Short mmCIF file of C-alpha atoms and ligand atoms in Angstrom, two decimals:
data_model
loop_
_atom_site.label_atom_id
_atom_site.label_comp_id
_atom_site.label_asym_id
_atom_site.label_seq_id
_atom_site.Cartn_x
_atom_site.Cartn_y
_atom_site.Cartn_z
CA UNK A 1370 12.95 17.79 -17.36
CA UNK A 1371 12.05 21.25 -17.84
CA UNK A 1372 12.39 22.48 -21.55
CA UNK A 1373 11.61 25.68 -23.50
CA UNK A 1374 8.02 24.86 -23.96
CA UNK A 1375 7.67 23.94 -20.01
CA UNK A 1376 4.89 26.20 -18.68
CA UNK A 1377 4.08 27.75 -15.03
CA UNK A 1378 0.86 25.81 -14.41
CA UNK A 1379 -1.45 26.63 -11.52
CA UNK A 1380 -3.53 24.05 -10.47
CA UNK A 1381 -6.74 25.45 -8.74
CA UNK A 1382 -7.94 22.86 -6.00
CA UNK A 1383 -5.74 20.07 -4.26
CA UNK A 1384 -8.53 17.56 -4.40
CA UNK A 1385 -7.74 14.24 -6.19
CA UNK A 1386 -8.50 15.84 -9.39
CA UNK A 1387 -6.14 18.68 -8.57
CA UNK A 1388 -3.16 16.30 -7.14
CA UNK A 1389 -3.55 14.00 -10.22
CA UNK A 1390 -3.26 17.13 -12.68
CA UNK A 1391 -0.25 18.46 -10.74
CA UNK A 1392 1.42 15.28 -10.57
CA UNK A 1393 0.77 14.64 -14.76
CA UNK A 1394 2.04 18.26 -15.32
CA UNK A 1395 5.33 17.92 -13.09
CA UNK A 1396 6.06 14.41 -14.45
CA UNK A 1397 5.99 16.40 -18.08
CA UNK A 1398 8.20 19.57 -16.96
CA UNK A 1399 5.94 21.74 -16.22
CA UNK A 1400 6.83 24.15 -13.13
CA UNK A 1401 3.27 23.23 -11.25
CA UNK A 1402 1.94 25.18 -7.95
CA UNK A 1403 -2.01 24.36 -6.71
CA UNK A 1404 -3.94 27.01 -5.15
CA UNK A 1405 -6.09 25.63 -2.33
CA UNK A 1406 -8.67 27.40 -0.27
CA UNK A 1407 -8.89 24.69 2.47
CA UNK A 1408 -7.02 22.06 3.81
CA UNK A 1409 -5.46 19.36 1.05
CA UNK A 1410 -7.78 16.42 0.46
CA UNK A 1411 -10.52 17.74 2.60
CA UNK A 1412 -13.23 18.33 -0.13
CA UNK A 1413 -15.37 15.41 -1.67
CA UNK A 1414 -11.78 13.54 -2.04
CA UNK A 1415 -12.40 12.81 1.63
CA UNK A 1416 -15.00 10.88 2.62
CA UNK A 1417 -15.86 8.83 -0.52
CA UNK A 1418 -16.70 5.34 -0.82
CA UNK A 1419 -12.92 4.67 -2.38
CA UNK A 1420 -14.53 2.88 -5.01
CA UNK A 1421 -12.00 2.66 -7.65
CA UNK A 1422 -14.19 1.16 -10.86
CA UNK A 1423 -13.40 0.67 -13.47
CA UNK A 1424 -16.77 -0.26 -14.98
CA UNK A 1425 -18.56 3.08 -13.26
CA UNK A 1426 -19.97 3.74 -16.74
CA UNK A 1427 -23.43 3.77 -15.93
CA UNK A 1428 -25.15 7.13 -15.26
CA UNK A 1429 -26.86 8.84 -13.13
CA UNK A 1430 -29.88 9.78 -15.27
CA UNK A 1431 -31.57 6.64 -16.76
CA UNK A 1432 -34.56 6.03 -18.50
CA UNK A 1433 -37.66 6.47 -16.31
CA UNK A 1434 -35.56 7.46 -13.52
CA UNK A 1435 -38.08 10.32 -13.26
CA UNK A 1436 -40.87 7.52 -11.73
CA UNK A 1437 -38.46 6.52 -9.16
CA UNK A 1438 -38.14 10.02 -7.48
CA UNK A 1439 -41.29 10.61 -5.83
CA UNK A 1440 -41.02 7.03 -4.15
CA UNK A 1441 -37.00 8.17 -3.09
CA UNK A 1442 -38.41 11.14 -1.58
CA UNK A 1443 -41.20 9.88 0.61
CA UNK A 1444 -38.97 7.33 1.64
CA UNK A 1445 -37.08 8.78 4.70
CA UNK A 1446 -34.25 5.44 4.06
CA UNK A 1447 -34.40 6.19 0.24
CA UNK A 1448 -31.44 7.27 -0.93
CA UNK A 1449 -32.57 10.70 -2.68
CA UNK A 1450 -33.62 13.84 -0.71
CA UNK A 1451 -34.25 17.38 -1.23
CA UNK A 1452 -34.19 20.69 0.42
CA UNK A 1453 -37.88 21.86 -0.93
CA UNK A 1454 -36.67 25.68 -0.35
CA UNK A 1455 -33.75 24.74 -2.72
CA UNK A 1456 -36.02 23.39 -5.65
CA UNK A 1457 -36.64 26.56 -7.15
CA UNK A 1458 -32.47 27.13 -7.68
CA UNK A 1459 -31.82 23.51 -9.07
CA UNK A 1460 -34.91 23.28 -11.22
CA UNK A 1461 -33.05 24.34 -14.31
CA UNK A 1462 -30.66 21.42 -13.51
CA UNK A 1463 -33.02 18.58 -12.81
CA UNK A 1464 -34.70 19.45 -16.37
CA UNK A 1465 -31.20 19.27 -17.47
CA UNK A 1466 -31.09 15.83 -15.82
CA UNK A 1467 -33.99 14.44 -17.00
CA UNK A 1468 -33.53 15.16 -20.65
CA UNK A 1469 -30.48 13.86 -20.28
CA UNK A 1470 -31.52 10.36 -19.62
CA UNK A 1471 -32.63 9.01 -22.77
CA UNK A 1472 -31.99 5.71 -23.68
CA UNK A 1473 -29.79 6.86 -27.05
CA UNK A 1474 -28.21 9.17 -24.39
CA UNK A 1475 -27.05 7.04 -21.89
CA UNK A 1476 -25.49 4.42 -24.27
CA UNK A 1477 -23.30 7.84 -25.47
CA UNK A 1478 -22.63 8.88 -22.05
CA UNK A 1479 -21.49 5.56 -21.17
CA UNK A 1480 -18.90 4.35 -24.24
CA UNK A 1481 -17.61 8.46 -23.44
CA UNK A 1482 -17.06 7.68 -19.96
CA UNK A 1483 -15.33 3.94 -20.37
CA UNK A 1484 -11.88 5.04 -21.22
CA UNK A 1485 -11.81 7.63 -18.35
CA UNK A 1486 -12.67 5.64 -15.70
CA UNK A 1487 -11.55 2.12 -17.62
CA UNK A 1488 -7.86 3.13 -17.09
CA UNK A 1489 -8.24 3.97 -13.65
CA UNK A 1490 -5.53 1.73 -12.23
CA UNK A 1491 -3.45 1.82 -14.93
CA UNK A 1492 -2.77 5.68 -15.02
CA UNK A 1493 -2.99 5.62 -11.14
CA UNK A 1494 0.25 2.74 -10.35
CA UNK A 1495 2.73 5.08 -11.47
CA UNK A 1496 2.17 7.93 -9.47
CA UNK A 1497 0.81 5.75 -6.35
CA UNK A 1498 4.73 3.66 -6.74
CA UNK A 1499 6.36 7.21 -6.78
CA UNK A 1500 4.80 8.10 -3.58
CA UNK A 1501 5.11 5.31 -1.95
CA UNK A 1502 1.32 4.56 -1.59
CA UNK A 1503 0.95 1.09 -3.24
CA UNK A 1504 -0.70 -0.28 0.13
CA UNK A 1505 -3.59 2.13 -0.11
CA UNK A 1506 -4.37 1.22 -3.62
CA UNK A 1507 -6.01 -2.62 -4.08
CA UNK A 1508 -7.80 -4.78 -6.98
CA UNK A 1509 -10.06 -6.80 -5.61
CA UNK A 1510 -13.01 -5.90 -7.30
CA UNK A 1511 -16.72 -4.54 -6.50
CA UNK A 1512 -19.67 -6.81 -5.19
CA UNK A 1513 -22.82 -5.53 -6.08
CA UNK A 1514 -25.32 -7.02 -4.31
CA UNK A 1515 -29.26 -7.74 -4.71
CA UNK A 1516 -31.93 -9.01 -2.33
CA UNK A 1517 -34.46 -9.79 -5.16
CA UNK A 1518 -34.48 -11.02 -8.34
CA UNK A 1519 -36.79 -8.48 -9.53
CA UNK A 1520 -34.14 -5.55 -8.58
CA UNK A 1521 -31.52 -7.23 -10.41
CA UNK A 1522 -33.86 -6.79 -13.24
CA UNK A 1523 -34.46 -3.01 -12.75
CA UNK A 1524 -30.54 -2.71 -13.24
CA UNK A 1525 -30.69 -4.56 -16.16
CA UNK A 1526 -29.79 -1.55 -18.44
CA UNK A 1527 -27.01 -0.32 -16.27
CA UNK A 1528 -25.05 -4.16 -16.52
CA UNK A 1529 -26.16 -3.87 -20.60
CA UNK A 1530 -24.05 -0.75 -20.90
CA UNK A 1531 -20.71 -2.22 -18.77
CA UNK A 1532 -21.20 -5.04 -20.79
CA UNK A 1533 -21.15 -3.50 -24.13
CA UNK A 1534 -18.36 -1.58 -22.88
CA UNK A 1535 -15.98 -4.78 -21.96
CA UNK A 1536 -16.57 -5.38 -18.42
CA UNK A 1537 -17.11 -8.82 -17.25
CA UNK A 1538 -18.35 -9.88 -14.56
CA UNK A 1539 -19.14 -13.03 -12.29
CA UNK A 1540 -22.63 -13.99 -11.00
CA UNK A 1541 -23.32 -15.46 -7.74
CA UNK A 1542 -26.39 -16.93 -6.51
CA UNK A 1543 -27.57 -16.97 -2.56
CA UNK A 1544 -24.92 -19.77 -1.98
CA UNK A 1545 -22.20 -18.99 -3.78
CA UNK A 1546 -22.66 -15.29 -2.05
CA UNK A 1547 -22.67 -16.60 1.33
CA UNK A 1548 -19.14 -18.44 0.69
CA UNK A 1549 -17.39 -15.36 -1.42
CA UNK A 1550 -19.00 -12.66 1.81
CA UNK A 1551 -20.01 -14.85 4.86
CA UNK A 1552 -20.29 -11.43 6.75
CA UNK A 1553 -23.45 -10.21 4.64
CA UNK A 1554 -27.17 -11.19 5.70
CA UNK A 1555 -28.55 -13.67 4.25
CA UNK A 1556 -31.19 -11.95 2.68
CA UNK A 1557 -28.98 -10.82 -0.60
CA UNK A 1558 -30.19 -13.80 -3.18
CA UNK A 1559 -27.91 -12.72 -5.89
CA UNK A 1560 -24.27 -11.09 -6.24
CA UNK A 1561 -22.53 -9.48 -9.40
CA UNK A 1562 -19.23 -9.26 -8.93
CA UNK A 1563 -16.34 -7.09 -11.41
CA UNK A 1564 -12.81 -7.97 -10.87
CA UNK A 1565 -11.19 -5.54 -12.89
CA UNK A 1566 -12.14 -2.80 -10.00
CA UNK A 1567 -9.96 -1.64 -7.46
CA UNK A 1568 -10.08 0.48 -4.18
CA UNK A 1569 -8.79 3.44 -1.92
CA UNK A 1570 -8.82 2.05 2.15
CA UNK A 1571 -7.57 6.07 2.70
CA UNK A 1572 -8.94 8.38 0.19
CA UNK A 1573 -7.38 11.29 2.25
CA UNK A 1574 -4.25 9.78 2.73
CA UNK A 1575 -4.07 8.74 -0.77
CA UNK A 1576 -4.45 12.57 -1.97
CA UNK A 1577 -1.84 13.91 0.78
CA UNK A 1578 1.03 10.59 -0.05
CA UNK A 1579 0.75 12.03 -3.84
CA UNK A 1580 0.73 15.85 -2.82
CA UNK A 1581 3.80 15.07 -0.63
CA UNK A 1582 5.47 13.45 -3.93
CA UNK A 1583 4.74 16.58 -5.75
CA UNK A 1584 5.64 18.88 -2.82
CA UNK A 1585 9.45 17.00 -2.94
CA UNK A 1586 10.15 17.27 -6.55
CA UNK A 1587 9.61 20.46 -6.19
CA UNK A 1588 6.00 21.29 -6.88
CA UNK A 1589 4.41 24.30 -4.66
CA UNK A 1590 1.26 25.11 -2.48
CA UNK A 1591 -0.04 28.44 -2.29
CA UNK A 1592 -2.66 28.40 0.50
CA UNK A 1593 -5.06 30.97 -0.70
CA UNK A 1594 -8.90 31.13 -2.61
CA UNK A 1595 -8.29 31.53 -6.47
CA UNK A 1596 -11.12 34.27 -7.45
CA UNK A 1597 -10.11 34.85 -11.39
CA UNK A 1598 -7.84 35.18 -13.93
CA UNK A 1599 -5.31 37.83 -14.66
CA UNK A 1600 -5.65 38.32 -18.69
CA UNK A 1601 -3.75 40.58 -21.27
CA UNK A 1602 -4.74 40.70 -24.75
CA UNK A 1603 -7.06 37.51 -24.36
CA UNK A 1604 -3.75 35.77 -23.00
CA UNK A 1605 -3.66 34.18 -19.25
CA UNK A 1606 -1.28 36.04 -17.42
CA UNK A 1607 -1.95 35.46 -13.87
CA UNK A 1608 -4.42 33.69 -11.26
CA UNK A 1609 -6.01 35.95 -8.99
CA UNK A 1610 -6.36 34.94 -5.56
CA UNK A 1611 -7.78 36.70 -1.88
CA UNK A 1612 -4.08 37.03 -1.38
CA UNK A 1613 -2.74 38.79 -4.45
CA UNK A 1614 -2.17 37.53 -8.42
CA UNK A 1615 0.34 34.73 -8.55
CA UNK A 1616 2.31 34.81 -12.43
CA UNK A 1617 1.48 31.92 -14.62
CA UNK A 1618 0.74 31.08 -18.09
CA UNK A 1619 -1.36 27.84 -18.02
CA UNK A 1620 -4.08 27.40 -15.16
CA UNK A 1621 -6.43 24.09 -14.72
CA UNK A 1622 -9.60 24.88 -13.09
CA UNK A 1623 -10.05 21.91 -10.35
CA UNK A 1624 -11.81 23.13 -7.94
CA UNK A 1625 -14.32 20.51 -7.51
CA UNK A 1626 -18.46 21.94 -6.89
CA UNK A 1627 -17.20 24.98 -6.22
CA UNK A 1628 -15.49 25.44 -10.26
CA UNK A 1629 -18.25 26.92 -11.48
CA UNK A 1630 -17.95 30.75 -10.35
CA UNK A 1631 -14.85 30.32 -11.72
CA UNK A 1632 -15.60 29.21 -15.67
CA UNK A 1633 -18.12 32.02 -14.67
CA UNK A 1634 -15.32 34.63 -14.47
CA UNK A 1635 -14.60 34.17 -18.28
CA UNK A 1636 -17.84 34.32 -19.25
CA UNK A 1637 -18.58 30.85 -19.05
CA UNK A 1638 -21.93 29.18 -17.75
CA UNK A 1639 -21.54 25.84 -16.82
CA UNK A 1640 -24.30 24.05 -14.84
CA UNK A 1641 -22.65 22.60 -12.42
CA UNK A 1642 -24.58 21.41 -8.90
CA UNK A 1643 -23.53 19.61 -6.26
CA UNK A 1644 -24.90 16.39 -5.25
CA UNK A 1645 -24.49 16.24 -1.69
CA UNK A 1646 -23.47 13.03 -0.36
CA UNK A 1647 -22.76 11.48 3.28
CA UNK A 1648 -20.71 8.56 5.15
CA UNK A 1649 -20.81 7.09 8.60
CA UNK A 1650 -17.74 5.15 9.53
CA UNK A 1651 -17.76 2.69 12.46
CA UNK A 1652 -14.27 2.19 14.37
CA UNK A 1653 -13.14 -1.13 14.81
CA UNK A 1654 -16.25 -3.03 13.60
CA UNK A 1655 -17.41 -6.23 14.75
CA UNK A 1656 -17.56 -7.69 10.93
CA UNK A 1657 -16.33 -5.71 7.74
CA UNK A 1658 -16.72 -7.21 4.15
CA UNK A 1659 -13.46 -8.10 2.33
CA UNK A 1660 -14.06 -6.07 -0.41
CA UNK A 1661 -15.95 -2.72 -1.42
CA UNK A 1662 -19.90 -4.26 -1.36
CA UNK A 1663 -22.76 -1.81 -2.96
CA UNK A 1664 -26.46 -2.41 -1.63
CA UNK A 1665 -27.96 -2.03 -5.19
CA UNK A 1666 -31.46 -0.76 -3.63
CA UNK A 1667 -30.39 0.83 -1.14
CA UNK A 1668 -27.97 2.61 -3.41
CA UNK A 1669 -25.01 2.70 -0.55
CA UNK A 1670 -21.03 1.21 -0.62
CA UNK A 1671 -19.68 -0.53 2.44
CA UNK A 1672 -16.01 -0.50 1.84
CA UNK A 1673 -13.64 -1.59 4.46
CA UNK A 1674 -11.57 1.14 5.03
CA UNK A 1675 -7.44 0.78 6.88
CA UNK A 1676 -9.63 3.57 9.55
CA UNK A 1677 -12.84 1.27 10.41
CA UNK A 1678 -15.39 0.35 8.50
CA UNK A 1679 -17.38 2.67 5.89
CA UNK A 1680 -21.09 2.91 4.83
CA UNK A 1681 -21.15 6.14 1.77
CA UNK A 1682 -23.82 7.21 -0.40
CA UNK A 1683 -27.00 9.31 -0.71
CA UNK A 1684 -27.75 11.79 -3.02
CA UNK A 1685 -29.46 15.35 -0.96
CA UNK A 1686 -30.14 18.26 -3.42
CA UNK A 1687 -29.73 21.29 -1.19
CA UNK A 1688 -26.86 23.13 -2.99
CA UNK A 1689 -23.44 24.19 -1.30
CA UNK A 1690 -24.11 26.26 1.80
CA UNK A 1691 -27.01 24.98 3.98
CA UNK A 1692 -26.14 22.67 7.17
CA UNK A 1693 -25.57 18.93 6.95
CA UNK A 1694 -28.61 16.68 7.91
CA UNK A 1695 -26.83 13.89 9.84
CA UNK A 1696 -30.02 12.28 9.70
CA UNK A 1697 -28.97 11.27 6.31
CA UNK A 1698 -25.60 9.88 7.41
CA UNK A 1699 -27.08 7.74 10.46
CA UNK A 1700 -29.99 5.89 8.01
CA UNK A 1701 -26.33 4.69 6.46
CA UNK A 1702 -25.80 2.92 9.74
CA UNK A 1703 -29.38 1.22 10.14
CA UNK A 1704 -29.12 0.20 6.66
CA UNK A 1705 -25.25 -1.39 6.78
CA UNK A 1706 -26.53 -3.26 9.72
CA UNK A 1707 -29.15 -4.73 7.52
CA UNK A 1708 -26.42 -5.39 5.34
CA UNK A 1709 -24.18 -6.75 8.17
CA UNK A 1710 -26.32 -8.30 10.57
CA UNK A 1711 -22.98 -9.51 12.66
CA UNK A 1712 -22.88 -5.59 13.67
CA UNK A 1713 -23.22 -4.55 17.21
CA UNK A 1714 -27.10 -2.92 18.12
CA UNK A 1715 -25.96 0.14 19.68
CA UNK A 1716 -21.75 1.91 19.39
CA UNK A 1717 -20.60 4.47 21.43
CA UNK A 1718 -20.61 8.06 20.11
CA UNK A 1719 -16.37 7.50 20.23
CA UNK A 1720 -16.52 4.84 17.92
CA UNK A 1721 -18.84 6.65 15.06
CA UNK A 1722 -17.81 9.33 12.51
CA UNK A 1723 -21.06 11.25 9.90
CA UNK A 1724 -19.12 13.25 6.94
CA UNK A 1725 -21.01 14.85 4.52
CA UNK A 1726 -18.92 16.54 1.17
CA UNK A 1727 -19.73 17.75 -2.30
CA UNK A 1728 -20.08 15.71 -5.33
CA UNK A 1729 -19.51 18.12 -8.43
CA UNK A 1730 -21.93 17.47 -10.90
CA UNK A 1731 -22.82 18.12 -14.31
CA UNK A 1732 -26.12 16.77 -15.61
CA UNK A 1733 -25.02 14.29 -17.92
CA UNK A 1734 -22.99 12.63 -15.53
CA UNK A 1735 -20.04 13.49 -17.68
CA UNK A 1736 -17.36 15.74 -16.64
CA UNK A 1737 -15.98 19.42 -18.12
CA UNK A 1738 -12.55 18.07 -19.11
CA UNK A 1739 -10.75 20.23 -21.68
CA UNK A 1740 -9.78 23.93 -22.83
CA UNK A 1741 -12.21 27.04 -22.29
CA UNK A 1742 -13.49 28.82 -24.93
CA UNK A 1743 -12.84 32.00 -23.83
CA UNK A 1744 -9.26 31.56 -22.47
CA UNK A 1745 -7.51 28.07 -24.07
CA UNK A 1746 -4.96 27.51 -21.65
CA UNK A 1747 -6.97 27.45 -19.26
CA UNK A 1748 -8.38 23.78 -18.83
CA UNK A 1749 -11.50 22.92 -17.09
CA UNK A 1750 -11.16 19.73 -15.56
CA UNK A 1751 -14.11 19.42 -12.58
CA UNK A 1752 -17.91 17.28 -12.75
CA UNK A 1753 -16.72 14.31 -11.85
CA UNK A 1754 -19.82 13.64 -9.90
CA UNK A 1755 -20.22 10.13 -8.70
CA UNK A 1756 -16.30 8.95 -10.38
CA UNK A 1757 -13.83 11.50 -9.41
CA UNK A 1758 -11.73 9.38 -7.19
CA UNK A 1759 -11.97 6.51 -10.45
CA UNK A 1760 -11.43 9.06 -13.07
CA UNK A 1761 -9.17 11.35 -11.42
CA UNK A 1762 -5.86 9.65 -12.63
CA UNK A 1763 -6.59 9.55 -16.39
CA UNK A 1764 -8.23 13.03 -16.31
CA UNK A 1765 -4.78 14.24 -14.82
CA UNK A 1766 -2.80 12.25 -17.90
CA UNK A 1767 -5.01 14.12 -20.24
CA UNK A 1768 -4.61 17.83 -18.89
CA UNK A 1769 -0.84 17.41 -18.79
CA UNK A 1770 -1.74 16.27 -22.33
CA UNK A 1771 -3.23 19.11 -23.63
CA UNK A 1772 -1.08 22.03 -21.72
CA UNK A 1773 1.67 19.98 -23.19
CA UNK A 1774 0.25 20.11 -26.75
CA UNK A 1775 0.15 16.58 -27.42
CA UNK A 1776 -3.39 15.24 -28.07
CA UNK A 1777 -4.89 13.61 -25.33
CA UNK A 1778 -5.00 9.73 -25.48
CA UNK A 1779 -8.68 9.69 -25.21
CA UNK A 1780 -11.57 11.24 -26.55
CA UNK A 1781 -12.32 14.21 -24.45
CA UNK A 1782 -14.95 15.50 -27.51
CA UNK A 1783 -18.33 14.51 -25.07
CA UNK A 1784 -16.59 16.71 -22.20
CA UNK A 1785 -16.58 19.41 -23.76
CA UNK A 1786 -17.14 22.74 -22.28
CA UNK A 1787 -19.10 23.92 -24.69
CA UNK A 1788 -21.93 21.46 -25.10
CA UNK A 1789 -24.04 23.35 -22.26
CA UNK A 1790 -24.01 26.50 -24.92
C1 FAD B 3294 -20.64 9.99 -0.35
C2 FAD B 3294 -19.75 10.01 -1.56
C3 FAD B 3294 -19.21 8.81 -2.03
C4 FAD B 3294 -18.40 8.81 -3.16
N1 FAD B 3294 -17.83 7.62 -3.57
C5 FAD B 3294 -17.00 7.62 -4.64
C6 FAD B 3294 -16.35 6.43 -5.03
O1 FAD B 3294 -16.48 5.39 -4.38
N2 FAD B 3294 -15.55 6.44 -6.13
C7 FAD B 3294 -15.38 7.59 -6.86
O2 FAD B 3294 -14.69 7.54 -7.88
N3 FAD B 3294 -15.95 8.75 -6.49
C8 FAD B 3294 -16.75 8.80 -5.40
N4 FAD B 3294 -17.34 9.96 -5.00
C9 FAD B 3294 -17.11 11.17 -5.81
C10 FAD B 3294 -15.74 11.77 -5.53
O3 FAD B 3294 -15.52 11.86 -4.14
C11 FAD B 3294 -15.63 13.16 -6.17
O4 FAD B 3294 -16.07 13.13 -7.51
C12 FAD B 3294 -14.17 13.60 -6.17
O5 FAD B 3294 -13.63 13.51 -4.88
C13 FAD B 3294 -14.06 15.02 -6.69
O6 FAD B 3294 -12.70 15.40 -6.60
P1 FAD B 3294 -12.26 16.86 -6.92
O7 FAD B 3294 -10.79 16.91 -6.77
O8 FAD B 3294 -12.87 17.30 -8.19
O9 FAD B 3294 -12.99 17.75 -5.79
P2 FAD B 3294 -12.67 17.96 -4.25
O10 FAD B 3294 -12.09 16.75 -3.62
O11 FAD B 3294 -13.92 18.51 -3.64
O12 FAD B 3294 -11.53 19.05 -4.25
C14 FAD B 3294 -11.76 20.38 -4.64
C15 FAD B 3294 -10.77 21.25 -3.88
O13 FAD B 3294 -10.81 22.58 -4.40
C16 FAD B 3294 -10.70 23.48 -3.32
N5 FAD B 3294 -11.27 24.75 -3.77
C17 FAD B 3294 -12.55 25.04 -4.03
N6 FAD B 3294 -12.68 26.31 -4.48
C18 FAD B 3294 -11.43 26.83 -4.52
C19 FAD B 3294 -10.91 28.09 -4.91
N7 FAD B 3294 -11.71 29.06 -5.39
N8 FAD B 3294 -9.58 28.30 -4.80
C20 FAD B 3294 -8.75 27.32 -4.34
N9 FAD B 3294 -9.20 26.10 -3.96
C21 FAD B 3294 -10.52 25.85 -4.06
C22 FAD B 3294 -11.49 22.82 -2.21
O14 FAD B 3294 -11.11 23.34 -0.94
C23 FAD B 3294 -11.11 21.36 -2.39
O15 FAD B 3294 -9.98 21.00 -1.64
C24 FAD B 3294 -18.13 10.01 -3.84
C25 FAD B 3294 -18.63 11.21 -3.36
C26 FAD B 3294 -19.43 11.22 -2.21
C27 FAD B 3294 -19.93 12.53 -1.68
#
């Protein structure tokens, strides 16, 4: 119900970030309207593995990750590439990176990111039963699977840190695989799998079900690019926009890769990149696995999706404007079919679909989530990198937290804005 200290929020972005905050903020009075440039949904939120996990604590940057890149990049399957004429502008970022993967580090980065992403489901159910979306939301867990027993060993580290932070998990050798996934080749000789995780089969769908919910209770969409913010006396006044300043007092800054011009407007450098990242989705696919399945080398989800079958991953550094290189999308397909051996040789361009979208990223692998400096009520709330389908819903509990002025039910002190200063 709205009350005196209800506040005219505008959300910036109607990602799954954005819908999550707008949904928080109207289910605690708030009188919410996004701003979105494009079409609802149709930013990273899109075409994402769906991966809903709970244990995605590990990051990105890991000790010694620095010897694996050259070997990624002259691998034309590996699942890192780079636009050379684009190293010069992300340099300052990958030494960012890099420093950022020490082993102290990574063990901080982790326990930080555990109570995001840990509640995933938990802060999700609510909104997903008001909208009405409960069958695109499962828990069935995440397979993880390994074709040696050497590269189970290289991720040793990674299970170390989802272990320390409470995540169990089963083990399955060759057999024992081949009964839980009879669909995947029989070349995987171990399986890890983590119940507590859960899944999207309609990313998209899931975003526009909740934006529908918030469009019915009486939330707004302004269809417009948010450029700034209207200020008086250091207070927020306004959001500025290609089509005119729209009044409010509050404004969250979800806008996915493309935040950063905005913390930019108040003075605020934030090195935020995007990690590009692509999917190739088969139609009606001769074998799918039961349950989202990640090729641990090959660094690549196959999730069954309600629209076909999905392969998603890759990671191409080449910054928000140049072209997609489908080339990157159809290695997915050669590689799922490694993974799948019961799929067909050769589909028909009519039953294939290449996406390529926009992971925000911050170098830590942690997100921006809380006030800025320069302008408190507005709230940063965009990073998410590899997790912002998983740690959308709690992030969206904690900015209706903090425009709200209750404290936030997690700590949000490793998110902070500031810690790039
Ligand atoms: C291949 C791939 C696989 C992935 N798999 C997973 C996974 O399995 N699980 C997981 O948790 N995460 C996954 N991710 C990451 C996840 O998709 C992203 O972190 C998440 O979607 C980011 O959501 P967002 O709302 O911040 O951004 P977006 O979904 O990109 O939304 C941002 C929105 O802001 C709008 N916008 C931008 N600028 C402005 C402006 N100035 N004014 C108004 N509107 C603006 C855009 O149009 C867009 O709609 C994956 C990503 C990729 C690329």
């Amino acid at each position: 119900m709205p009350s005196s200290a209800a506040k005219r929020v505008g959300v910036i972005g109607a990602g799954m970030v954005g819908v999550c905050a707008a949904s928080y903020l109207q289910r605690a009075g708030h009188s919410v309207f996004i701003i979105e440039a494009g079409e609802p949904g149709h930013g990273a939120s899109f075409g994402n593995a769906g991966a809903l996990n709970a244990s995605s604590v590990t990051p990105m940057s890991m000790p010694g990750v620095m010897w694996n890149v050259p070997r990624w990049l002259l691998d034309p399957m590996g699942p890192l590439s780079l636009r050379w004429s684009y190293l010069p502008t992300i340099a300052p970022w990958l030494a960012r990176f890099i420093r950022a993967g020490t082993l102290e580090k990574v063990h901080a980065q982790a326990r930080a990111l555990r109570p995001l992403v840990g509640a995933t489901l938990e802060a999700l159910l609510p909104l997903v039963r008001d909208a009405g979306a409960e069958d695109l939301v499962h828990r069935l867990g995440h397979l993880y699977v390994y074709r040696s027993l050497q590269s189970l060993e290289k991720d040793r580290l990674a299970w170390e840190l989802r272990r320390e932070n409470g995540v169990e998990i089963d083990q399955f050798d060759a057999d024992q695989l081949r009964q839980l996934e009879p669909t995947l080749s029989r070349d995987y000789v171990r399986g890890v799998l983590v119940r507590e995780n859960g899944h999207t089969s309609n990313p998209l769908a899931l975003v526009q079900r909740l934006l529908e919910y918030f469009l019915r209770w009486g939330g707004e969409i302004t269809r417009a690019r948010a450029l700034g913010f209207q200020l008086d006396g250091g207070r927020l006044t306004a959001i500025r926009t290609d089509r005119g300043d729209i009044a409010a007092n509050a404004a969250v800054v979800c806008a996915g890769a493309w935040s950063k011009p905005l913390a930019g407007s108040l003075g605020e450098r934030i090195p935020l990149e995007t990690e590009r990242g692509y999917h190739l989705m088969i139609r009606n696919p001769e074998v799918m696995p039961r349950i989202p399945t990640a090729d641990a080398d090959g660094k690549f989800v196959a999730t069954p999706m309600d629209t076909g079958l999905r392969f998603a991953g890759n990671v191409e550094l080449a910054g928000l404007d140049a072209p997609p290189d489908w080339r990157r999308a159809h290695i997915l397909l050669e590689q799922g079919r490694r993974m799948l051996p019961g799929l067909a040789a050769h589909y028909p361009d009519d039953r294939i679909s290449v996406w390529m979208g926009h992971r925000p990223s911050l170098p830590d692998s942690l997100p921006v989530l809380g006030p800025s400096s320069a302008v408190p009520s507005v709230i940063y709330a965009f990073g998410h990198g590899h997790v912002g389908m998983t740690s959308a819903p709690m992030t969206g509990k904690v900015v209706a937290d903090l425009i709200t002025g209750r404290p936030p039910s997690i700590d949000i002190a490793p998110f902070s804005p500031k810690r790039f200063a």
